[in-house]
XYZ file of C-alpha atoms in Angstrom:
345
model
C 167.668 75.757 99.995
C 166.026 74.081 97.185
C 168.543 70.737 96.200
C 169.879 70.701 92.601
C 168.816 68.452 90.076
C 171.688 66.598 88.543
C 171.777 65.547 84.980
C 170.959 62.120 83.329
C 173.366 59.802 84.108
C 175.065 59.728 80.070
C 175.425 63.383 80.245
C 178.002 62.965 83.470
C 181.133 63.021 84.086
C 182.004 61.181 87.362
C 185.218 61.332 89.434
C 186.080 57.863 90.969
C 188.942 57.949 93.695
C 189.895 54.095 95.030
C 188.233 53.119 91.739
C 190.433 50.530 91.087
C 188.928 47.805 93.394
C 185.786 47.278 95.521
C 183.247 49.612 95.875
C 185.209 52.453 93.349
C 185.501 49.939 90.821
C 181.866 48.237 91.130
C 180.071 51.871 90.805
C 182.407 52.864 87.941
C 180.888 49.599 85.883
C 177.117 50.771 87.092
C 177.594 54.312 85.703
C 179.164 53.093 82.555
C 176.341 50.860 81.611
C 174.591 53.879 82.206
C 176.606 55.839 79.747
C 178.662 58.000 82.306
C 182.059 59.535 81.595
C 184.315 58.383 84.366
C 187.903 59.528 85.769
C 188.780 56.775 87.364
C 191.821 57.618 90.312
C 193.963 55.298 92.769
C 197.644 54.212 92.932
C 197.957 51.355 91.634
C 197.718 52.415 87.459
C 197.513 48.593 86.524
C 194.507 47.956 88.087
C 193.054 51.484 86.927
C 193.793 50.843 82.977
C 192.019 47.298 83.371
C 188.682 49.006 85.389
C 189.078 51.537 82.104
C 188.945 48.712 79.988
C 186.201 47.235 81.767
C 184.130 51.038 82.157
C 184.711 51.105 77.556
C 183.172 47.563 76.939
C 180.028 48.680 79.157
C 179.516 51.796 77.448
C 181.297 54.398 79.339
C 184.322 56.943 78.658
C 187.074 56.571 80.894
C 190.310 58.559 81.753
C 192.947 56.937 83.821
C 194.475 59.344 86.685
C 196.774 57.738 89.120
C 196.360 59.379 92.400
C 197.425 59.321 95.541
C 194.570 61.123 97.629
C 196.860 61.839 100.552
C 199.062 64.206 98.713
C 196.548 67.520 98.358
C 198.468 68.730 95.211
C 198.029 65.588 93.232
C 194.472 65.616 93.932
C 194.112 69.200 92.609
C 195.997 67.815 89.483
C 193.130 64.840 89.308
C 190.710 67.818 89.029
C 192.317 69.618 86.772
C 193.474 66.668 84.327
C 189.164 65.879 84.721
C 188.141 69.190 83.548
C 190.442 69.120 81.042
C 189.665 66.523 79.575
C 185.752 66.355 79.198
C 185.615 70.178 80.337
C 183.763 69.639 83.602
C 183.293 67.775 86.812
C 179.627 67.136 87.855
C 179.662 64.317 90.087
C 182.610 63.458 92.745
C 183.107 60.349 94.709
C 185.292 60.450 97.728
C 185.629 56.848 97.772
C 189.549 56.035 98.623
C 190.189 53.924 101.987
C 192.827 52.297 103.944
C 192.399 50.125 107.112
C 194.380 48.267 109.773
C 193.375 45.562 112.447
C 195.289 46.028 115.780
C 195.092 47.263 119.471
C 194.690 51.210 119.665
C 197.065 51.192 123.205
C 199.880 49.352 120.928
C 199.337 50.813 117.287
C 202.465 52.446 115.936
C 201.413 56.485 115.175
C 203.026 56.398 111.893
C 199.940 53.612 110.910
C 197.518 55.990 112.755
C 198.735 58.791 110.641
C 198.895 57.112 107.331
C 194.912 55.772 107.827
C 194.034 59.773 108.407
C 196.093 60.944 105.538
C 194.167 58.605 103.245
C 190.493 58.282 104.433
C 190.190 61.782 106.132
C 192.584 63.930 104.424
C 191.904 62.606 101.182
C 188.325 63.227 101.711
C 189.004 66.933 102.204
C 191.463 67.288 99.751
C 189.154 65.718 97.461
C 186.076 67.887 98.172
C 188.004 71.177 98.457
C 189.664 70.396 95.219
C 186.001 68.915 93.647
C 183.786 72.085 94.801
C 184.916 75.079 92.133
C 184.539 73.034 89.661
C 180.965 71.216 90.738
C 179.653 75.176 91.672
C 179.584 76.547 88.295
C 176.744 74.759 86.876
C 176.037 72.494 89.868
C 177.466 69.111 90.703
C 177.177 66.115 93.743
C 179.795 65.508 96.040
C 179.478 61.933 97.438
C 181.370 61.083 100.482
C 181.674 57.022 101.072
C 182.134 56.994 104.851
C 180.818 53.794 106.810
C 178.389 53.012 109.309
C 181.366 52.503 112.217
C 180.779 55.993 111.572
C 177.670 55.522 114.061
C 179.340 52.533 116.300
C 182.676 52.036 116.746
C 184.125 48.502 117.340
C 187.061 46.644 118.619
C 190.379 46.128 116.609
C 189.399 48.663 114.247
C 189.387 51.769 116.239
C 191.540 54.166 114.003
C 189.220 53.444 111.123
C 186.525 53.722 113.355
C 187.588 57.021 114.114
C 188.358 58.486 110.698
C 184.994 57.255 109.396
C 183.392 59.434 112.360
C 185.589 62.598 111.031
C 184.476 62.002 107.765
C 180.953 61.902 108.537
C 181.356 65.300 110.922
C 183.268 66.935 107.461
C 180.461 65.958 105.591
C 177.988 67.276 107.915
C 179.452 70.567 108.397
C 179.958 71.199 104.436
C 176.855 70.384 103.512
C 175.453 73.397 106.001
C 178.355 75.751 104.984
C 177.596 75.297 101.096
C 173.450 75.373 102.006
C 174.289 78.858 103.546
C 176.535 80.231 101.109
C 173.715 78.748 98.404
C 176.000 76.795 96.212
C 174.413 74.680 94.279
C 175.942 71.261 95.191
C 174.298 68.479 96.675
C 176.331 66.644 99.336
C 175.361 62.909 99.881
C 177.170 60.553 103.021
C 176.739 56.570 102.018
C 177.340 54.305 104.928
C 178.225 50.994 103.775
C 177.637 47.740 105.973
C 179.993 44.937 105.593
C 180.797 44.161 102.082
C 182.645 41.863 100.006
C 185.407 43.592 98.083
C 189.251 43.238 99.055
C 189.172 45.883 101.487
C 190.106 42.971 104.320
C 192.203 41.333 102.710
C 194.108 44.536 102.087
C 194.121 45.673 105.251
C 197.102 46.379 107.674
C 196.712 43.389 110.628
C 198.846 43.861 113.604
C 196.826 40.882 115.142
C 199.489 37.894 113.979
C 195.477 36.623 111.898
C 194.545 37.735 108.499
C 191.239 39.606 108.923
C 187.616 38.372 107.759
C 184.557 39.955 107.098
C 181.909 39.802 109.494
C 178.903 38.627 108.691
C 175.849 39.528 107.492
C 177.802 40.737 104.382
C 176.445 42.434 101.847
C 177.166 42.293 97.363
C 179.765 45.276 96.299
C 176.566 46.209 94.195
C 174.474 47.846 97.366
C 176.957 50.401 98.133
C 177.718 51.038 94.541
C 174.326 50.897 93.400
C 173.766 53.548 95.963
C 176.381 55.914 94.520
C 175.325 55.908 91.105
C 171.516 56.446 93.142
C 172.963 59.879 94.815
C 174.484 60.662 91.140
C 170.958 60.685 89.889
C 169.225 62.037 92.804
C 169.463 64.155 96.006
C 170.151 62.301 99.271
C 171.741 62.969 102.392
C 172.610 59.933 103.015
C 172.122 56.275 102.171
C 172.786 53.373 104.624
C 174.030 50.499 102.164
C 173.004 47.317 104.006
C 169.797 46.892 106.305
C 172.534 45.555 109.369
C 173.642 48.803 109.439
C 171.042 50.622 109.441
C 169.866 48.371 112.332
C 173.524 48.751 113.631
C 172.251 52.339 113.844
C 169.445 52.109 115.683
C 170.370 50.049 118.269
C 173.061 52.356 118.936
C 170.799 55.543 119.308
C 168.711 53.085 121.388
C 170.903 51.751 123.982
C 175.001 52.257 123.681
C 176.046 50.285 126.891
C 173.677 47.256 125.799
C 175.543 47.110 122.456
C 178.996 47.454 124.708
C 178.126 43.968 126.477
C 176.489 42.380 122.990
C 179.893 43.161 121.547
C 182.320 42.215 124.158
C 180.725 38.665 125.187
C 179.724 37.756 121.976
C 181.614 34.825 120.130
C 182.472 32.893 117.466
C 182.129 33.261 114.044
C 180.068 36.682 115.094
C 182.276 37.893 117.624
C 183.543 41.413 117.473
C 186.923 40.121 118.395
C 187.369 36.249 117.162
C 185.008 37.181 114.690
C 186.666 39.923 113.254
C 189.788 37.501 112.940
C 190.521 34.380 109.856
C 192.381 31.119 111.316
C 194.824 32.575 108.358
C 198.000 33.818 109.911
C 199.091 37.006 108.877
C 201.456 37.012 106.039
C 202.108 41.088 105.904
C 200.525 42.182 103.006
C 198.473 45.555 103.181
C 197.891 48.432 100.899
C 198.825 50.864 104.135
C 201.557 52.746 102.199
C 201.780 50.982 98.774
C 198.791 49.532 96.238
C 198.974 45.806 96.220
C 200.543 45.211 92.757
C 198.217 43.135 90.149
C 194.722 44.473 88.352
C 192.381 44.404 91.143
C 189.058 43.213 92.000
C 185.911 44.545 92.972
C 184.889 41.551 95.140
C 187.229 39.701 98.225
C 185.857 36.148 98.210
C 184.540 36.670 101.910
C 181.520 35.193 102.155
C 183.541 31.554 102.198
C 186.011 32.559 104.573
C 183.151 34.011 106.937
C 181.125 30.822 106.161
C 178.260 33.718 105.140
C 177.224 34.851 101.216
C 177.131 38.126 100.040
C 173.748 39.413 99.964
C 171.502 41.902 98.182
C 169.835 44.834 100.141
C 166.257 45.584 100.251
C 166.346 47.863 102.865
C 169.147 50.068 100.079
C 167.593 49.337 97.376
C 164.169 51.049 98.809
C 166.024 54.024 100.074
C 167.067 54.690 96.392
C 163.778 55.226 94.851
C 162.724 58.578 93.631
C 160.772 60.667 96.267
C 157.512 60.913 94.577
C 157.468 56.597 94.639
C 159.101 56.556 98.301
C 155.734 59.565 99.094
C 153.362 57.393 97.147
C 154.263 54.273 99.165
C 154.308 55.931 102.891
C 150.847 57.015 101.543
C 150.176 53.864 100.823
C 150.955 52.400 104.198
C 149.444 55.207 106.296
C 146.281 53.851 104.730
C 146.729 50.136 105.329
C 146.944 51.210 108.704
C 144.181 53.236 108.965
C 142.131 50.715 107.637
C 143.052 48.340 109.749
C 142.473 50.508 112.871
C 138.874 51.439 111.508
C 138.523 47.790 111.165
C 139.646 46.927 114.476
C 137.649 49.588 116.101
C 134.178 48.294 113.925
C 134.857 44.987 115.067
């Protein structure tokens, strides 16, 4: 079916869940400089009435909704309390995620549970809830998933694992709402590793604080390429060139990217890596928001001796179509060129 065109960014009104750190809170700034009308949703309220703050000095309209994306009925209240409030939805961010670091033969269910409640469940409550309101006049549904949606790794399996539902809930929707010909574009992003507090905010069963792994990428990619799918159809948007790479190799040989993973060491080890010298000290936002006003960034680059990087690779994805057409055109005829040249020579 033909895609639908969304509105300008002003004339939007944007539902944010996990807005109030990280990648939520990073897009909600983007679209407000843009002039967007944003419902910003999480649990912790503190943090949510400072990103409001922020969203008003950059331009934006914001309405605070405390939310816990697990519970399905206060997510249908989130919609409702949207709608009435600026009288529609068009664009709706599935954004909200929770994590844990730990063996998957010793992790206790209830932690298991609680990560699938949050980044799976609250995806489909969040949709379900999103789509009568985005069908009337048309709308986007953005799903932020991850690229351990394409390869898993170790000590973060049950993410892992709810990132791959996600993607296969995404996937199927998308067909189902093609075939029933609502008009509502469905976009996946899969964002690399990037610096917001989402590790140090994680549950670690390890006894180590976790760390970001390098490369590691500025909160801006991923955000930049929500308020990108807000704009403009895609299906989906790696944010970060490692992961896109992270894909390939993947596709290209599985059991090679087994042995890269398990012997490899240090500082980019998918175990010691993975892992801070930083014992543990129980903190998490598992069950419970970490009290204070939030952050979009984590400070990781330091801790993983790295810096956090733009995205070229994301930030050429996000063009418009008729640029992305007129620069394949462009280099299908630098390299016929330089065949013809080769062959004259």
């Amino acid at each position: 079916m033909s895609r639908f065109q969304p509105k300008p960014l002003q004339d939007q009104v944007v539902v944010i869940t996990g807005a109030s750190s990280g990648i939520g809170r990073k897009a909600a700034h983007l679209l407000a400089e843009k002039g967007a009308s944003i419902v910003l949703a999480a649990r912790n309220e503190v943090a949510l009435n400072e990103t409001a703050r922020e969203v008003t000095e950059r331009g934006g309209r914001a309405l605070v909704v405390p939310t816990d994306v697990s519970d399905k009925a206060q997510v249908e209240a989130l919609a409702e309390q949207a709608v009435s409030h600026f009288g529609r939805v068009d664009t709706w961010v599935n954004n909200a995620a929770v994590s844990t670091y730990a063996y998957l033969r010793t992790q206790p269910v209830e932690d298991i549970e609680q990560v699938f409640a949050v980044n799976v469940l609250g995806t489909i409550h969040g949709s379900r809830a999103a789509i009568p309101h985005l069908s009337r006049n048309g709308g986007t549904l953005i799903n932020v998933g991850s690229i351990l949606s394409e390869r898993a790794i170790p000590l973060q399996g049950i993410y892992c694992a709810s990132k791959h539902a996600v993607k296969g809930f995404t996937e199927a929707l998308r067909m189902e709402l093609d075939h029933e010909e609502i008009p509502i574009n469905v976009t996946l992003i899969k964002p690399s590793v990037i610096d917001t507090p989402f590790y140090t905010q994680a549950k670690s069963l390890t006894g180590r604080r976790p760390r970001a792994l390098p490369p590691i990428y500025d909160v801006s990619v991923p955000a930049g390429a929500i308020v990108s799918a807000c704009g403009q159809y895609h299906r989906e948007i790696y944010a970060g060139g490692s992961a896109a790479a992270l894909g390939a190799l993947q596709r290209l040989s599985p059991e090679a990217l087994d042995t890269f993973m398990k012997h490899s060491g240090g500082y980019f080890g998918f175990f010691e890596g993975q892992l801070s010298d930083e014992p543990d000290d129980g903190r998490s936002n598992l069950y419970r928001p970490e009290p204070g006003t939030g952050s979009t960034t984590g400070n990781n680059a330091p801790r993983s001796k790295s810096v956090a990087m733009p995205s070229v690779y994301t930030a050429a994805l996000e063009l418009p179509p008729v640029v992305k057409q007129g620069l394949a055109c462009v280099a299908v005829g630098a390299i016929a060129a330089l065949l013809y040249n080769r062959k004259e020579a």
